[in-house]
mmCIF file of C-alpha atoms in Angstrom:
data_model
loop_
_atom_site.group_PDB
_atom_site.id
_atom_site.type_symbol
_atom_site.label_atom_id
_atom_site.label_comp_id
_atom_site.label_asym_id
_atom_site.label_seq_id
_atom_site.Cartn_x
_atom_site.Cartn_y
_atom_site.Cartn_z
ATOM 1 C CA UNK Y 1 140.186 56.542 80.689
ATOM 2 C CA UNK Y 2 142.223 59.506 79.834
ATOM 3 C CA UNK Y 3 142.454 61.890 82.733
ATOM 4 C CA UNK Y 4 143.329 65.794 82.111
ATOM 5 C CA UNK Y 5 145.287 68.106 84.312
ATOM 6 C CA UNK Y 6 146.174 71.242 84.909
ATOM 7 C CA UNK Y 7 149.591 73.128 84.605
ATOM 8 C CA UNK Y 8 150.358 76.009 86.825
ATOM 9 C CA UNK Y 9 153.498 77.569 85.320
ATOM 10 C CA UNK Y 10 156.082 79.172 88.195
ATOM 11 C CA UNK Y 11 156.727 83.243 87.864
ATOM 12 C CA UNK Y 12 160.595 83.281 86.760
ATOM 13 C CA UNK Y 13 161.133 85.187 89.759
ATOM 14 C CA UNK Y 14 159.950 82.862 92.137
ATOM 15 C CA UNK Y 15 162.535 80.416 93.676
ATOM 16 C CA UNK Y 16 162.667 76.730 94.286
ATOM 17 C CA UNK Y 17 161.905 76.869 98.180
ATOM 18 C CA UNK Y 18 158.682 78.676 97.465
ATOM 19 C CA UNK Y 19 157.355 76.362 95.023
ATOM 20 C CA UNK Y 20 158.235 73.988 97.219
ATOM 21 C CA UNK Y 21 156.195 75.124 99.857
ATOM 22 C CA UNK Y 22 153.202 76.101 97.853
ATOM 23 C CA UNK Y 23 152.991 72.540 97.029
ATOM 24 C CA UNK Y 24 153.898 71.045 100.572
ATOM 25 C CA UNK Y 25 151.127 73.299 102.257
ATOM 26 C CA UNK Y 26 148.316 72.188 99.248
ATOM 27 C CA UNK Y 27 149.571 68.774 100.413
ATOM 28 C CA UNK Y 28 148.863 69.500 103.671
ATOM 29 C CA UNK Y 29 145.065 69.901 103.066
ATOM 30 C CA UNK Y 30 143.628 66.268 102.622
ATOM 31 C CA UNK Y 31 139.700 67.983 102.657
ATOM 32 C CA UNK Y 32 137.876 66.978 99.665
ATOM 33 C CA UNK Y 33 137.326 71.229 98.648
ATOM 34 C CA UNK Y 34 141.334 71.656 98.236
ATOM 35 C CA UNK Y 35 142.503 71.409 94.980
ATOM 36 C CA UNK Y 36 144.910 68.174 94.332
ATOM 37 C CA UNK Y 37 148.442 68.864 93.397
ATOM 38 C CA UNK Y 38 150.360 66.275 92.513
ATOM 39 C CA UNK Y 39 153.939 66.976 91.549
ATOM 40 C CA UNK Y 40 156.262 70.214 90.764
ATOM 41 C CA UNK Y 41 157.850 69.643 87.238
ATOM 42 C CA UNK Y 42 160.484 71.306 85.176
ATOM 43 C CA UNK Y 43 159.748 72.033 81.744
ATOM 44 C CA UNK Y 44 161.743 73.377 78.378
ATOM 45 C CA UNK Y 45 159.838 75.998 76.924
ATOM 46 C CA UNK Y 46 158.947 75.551 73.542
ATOM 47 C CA UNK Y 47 161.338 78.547 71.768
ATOM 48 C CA UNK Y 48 165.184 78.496 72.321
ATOM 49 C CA UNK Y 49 166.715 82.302 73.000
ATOM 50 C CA UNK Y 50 168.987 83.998 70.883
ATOM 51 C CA UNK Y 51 172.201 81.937 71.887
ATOM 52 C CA UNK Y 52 170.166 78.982 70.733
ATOM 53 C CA UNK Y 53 169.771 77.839 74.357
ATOM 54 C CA UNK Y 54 166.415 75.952 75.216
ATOM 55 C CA UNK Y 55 165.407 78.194 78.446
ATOM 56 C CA UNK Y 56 163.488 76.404 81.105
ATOM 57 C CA UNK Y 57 160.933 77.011 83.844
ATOM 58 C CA UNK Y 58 159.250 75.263 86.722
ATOM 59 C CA UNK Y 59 155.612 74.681 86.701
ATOM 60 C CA UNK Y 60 153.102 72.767 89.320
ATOM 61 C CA UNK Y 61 150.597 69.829 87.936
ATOM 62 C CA UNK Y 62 147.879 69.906 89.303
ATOM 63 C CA UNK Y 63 144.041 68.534 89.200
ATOM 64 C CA UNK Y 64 141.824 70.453 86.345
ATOM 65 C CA UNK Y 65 138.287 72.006 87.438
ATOM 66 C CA UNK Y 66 135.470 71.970 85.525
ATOM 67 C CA UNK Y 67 135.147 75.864 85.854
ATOM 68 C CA UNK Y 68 135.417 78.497 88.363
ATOM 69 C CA UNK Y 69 133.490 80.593 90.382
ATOM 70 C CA UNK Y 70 134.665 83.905 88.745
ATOM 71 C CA UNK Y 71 133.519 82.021 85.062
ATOM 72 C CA UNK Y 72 129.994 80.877 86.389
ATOM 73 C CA UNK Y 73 129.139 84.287 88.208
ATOM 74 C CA UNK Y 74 130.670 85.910 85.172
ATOM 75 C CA UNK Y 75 127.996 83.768 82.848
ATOM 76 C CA UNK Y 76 125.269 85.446 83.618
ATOM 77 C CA UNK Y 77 126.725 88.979 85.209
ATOM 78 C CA UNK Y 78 124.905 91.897 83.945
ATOM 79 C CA UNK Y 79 126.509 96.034 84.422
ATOM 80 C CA UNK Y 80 124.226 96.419 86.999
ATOM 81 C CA UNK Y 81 123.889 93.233 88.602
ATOM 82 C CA UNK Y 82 120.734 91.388 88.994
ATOM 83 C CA UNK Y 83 118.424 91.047 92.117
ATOM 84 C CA UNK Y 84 119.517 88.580 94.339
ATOM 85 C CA UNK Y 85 116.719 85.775 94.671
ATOM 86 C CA UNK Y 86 115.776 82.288 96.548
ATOM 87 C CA UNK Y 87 117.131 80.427 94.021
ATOM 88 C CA UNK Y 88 120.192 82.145 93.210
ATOM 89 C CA UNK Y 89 121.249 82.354 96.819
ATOM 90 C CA UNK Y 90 120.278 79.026 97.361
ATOM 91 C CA UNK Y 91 123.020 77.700 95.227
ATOM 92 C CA UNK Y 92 125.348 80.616 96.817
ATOM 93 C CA UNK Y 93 124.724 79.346 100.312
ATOM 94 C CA UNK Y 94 126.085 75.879 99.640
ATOM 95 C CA UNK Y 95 129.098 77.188 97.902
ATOM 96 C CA UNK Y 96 129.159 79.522 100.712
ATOM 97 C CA UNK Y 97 129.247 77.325 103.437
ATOM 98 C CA UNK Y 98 132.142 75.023 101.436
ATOM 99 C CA UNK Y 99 133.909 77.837 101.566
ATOM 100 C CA UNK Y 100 133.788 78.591 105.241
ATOM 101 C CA UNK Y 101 134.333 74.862 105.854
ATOM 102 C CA UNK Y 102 137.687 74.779 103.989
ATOM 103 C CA UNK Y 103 138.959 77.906 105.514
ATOM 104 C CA UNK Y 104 138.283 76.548 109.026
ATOM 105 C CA UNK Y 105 139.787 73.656 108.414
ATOM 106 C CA UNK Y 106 142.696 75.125 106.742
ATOM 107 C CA UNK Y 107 143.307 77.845 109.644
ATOM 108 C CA UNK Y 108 143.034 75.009 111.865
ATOM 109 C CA UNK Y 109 145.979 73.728 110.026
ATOM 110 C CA UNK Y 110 148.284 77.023 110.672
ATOM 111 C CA UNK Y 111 147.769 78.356 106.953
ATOM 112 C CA UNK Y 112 146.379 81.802 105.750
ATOM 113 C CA UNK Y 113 145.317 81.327 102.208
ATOM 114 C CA UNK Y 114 146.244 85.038 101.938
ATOM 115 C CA UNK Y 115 144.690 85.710 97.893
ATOM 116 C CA UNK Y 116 141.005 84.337 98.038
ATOM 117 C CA UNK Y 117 139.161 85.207 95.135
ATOM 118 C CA UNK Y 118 136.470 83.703 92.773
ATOM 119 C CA UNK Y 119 139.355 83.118 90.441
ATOM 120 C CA UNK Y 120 140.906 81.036 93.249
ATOM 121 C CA UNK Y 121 137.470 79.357 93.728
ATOM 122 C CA UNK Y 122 136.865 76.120 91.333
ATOM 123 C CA UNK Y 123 133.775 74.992 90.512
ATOM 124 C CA UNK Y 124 133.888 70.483 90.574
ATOM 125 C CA UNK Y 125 130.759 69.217 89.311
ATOM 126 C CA UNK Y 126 129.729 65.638 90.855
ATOM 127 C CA UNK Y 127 128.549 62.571 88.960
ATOM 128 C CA UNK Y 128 126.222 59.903 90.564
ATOM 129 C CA UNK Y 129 124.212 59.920 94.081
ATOM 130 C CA UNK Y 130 121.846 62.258 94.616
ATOM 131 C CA UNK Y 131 123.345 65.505 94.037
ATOM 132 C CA UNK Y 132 124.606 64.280 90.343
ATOM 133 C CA UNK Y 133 125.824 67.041 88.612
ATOM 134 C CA UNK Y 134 125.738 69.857 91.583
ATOM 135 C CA UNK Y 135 129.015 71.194 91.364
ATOM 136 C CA UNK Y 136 131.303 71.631 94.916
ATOM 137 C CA UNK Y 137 134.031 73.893 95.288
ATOM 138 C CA UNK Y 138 138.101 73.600 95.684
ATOM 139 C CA UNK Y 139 140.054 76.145 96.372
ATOM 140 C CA UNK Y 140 143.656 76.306 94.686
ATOM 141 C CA UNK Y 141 146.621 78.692 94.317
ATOM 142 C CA UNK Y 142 148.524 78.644 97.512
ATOM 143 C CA UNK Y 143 151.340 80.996 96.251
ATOM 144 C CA UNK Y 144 151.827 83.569 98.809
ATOM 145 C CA UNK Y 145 149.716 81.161 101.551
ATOM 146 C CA UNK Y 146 151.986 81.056 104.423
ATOM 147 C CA UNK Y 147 152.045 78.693 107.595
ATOM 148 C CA UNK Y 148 151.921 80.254 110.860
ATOM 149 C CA UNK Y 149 152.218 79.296 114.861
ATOM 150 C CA UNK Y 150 149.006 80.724 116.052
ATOM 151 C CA UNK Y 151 145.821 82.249 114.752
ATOM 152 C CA UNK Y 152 147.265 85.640 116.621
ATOM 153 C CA UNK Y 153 150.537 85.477 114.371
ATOM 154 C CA UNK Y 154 151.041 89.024 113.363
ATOM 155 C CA UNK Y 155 152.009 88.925 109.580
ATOM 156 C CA UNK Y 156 153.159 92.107 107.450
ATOM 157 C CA UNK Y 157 153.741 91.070 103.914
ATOM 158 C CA UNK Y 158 151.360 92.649 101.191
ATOM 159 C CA UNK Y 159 150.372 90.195 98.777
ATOM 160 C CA UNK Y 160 147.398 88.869 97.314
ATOM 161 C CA UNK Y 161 144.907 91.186 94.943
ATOM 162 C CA UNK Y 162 143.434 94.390 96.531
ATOM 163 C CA UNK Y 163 140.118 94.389 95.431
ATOM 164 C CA UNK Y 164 140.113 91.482 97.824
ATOM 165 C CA UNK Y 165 142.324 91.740 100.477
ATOM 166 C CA UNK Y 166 141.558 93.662 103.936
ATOM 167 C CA UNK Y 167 142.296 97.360 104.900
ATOM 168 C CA UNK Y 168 145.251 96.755 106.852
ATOM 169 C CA UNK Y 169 147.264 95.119 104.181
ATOM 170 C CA UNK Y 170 146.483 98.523 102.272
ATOM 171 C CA UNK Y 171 148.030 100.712 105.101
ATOM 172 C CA UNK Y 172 150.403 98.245 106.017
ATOM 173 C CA UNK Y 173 149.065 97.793 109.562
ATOM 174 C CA UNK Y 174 150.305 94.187 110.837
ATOM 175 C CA UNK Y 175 147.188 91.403 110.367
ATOM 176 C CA UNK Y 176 146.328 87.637 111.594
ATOM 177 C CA UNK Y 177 144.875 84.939 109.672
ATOM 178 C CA UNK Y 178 141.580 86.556 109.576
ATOM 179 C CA UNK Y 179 142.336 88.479 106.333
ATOM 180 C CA UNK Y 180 140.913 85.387 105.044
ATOM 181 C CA UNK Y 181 137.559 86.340 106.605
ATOM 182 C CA UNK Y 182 137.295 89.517 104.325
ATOM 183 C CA UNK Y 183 138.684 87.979 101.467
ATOM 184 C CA UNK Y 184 135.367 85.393 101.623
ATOM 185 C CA UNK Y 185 132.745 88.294 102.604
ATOM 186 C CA UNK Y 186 134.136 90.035 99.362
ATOM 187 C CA UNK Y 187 133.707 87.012 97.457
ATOM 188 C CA UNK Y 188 130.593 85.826 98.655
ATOM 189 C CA UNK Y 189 129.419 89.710 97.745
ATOM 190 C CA UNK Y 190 130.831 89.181 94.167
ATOM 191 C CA UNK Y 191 128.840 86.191 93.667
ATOM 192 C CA UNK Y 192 125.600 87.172 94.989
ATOM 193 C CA UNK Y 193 125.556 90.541 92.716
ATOM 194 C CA UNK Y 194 126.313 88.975 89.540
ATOM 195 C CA UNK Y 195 127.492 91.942 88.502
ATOM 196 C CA UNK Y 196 130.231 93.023 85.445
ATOM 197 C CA UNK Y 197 133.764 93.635 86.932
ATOM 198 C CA UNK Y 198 134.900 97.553 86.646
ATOM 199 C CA UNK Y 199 137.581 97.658 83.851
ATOM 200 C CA UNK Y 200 140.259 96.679 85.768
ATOM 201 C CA UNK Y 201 138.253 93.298 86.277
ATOM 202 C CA UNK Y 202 137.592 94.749 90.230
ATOM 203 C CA UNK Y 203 134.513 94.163 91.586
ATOM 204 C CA UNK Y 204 131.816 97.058 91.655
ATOM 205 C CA UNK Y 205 129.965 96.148 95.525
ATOM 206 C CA UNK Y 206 127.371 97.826 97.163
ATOM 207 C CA UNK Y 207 128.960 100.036 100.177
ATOM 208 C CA UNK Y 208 126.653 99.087 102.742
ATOM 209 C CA UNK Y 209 125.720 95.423 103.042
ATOM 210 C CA UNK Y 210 123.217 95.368 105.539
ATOM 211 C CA UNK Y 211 121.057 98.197 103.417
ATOM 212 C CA UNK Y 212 121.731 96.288 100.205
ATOM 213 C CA UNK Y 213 120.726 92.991 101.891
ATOM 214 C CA UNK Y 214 118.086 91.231 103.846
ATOM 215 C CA UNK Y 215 119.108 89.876 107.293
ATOM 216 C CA UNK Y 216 121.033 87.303 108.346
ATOM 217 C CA UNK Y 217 122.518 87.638 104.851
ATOM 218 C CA UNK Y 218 123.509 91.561 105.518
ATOM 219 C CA UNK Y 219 124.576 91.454 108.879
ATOM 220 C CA UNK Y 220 127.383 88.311 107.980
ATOM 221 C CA UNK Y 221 128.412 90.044 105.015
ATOM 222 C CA UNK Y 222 128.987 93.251 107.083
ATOM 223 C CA UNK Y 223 130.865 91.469 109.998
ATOM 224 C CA UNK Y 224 133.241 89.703 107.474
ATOM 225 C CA UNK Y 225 134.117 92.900 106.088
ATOM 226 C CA UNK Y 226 134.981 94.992 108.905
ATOM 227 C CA UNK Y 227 138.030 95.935 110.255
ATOM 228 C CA UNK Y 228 140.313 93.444 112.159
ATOM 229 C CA UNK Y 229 139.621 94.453 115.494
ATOM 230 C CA UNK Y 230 135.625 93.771 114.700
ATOM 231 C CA UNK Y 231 136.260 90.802 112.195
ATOM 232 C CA UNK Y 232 134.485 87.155 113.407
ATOM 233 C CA UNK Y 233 136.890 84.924 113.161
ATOM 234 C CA UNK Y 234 136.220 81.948 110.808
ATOM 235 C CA UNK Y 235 134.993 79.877 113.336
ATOM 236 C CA UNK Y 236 132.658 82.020 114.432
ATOM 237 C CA UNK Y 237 131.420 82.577 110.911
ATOM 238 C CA UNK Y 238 130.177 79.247 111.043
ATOM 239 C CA UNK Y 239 127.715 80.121 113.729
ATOM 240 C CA UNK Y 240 126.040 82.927 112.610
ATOM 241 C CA UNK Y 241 122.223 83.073 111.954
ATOM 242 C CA UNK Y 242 123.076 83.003 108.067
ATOM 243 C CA UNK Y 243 123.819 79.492 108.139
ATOM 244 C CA UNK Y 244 121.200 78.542 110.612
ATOM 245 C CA UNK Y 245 117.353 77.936 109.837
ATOM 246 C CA UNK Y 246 115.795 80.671 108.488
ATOM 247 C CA UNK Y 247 113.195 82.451 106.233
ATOM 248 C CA UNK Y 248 113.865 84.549 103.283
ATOM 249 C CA UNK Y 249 112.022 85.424 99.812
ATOM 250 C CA UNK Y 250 108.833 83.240 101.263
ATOM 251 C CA UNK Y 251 111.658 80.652 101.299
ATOM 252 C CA UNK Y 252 113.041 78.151 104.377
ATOM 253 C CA UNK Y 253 116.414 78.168 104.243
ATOM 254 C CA UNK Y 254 117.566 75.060 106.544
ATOM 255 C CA UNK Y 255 120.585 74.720 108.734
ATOM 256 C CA UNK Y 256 123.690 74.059 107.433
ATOM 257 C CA UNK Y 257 125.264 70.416 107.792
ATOM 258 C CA UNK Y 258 128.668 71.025 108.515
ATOM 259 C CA UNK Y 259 129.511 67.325 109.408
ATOM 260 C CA UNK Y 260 128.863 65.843 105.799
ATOM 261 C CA UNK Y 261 131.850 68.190 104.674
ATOM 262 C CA UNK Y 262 134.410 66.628 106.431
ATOM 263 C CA UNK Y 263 135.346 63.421 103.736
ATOM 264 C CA UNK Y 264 138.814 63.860 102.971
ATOM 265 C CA UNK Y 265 140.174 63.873 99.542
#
């Protein structure tokens, strides 16, 4: 059976070491919702330069997803967004809760993701059992993801995109691991609004969670969002009331399983 992959093709400015280590911490992360990478490559680009000289580059191959989260909210995203409903956040929740999962486990591991995104979010779907063609998430680009001592590591570096990353990055006040934690409430915001992108492909959020959204739903997306000093870490996400039994949109939302996401890859 033919198999396709994925080619993630190295900035010219980045340097061997930090390939390396992109790949060594994706390696690293044997839970089924991490993407697979499988070897760095070097590759001749197909146009020589002036002198005649083939020029080369470096480039990551890596397991293809069947979309991404940015592509399926993107699908069906209207200018103003559309009114979030039982089914809809449904299908969020899991995703959701995969989410959280991975980035537990992967703090667990000593690594800050650092750029979560939807883009950074793909979409698997699954084929036999009974959730055939339900599609679980893996999340991939571990380019400026760095591996730290503790979860209190102070860390400095700007990197990732800003419409996702947390306030101190912007005013360069020194942040932990938990910059991951905002990165996901922003995301999981995205998602749920299913709203266009500004046109700098930003996202366009409501200012005040817990007026724009029923409880638990507004109260985690608040928390997430906050400043560090107020931030849940993302073990404590796990535990809040959102992920619990509860009732919304004449709905029963029941509690999370966290144990069926631990199969590895």
């Amino acid at each position: 059976m033919t198999q396709s992959f994925a080619l993630k093709l190295a900035s010219m400015r980045r340097n061997e070491q930090d390939l390396e280590k992109e790949v060594r911490i994706a390696h690293n992360l044997k839970l089924r919702f991490f993407v697979n990478i499988y070897e760095c490559c070097e590759m001749f680009l197909p146009r020589a330069d002036l002198d005649g000289v083939w020029p080369s580059t470096r480039g990551i191959l890596m397991e293809l997803g069947d979309t991404s989260l940015d592509k399926e909210v993107l699908r069906q995203a209207t200018a103003d967004g559309k009114e979030l409903d039982a089914q809809w956040l449904e299908e969020c929740r899991i995703w959701m809760a995969q989410m959280v999962y991975a980035v537990s486990y992967m703090h667990g591991k000593g690594v800050a993701h650092r750029d979560l995104k939807p883009q950074n979010v793909l979409l698997m779907r699954k084929y036999g059992g009974a959730n055939a063609n339900q599609k679980e998430i893996k999340l991939t680009d571990f380019g400026v993801s760095v591996e730290v001592q503790s979860r209190d590591q102070k860390l400095h570096e700007k990197v990732g995109t800003p419409a996702y990353s947390p306030p101190e990055m912007a005013f360069q006040i020194p942040y932990t691991m938990k910059c991951d934690v905002f990165s996901l409430g922003r995301t999981f915001a995205s998602i749920l609004q299913r709203r266009k992108t500004d046109n700098e492909g930003n996202p366009v959020l409501f200012p005040d969670f817990t007026k724009s959204y029923p409880n638990p739903l507004g109260t985690l997306l608040q928390s997430m969002c906050d400043m560090e000093v107020n931030r849940p870490s993302i073990d404590a996400v796990t535990t809040h009331q959102f992920f619990g039994q509860f009732d919304l949109y004449n709905t029963k939302f029941e509690t999370i399983n966290w144990t069926e996401m631990k199969d590895i890859n």
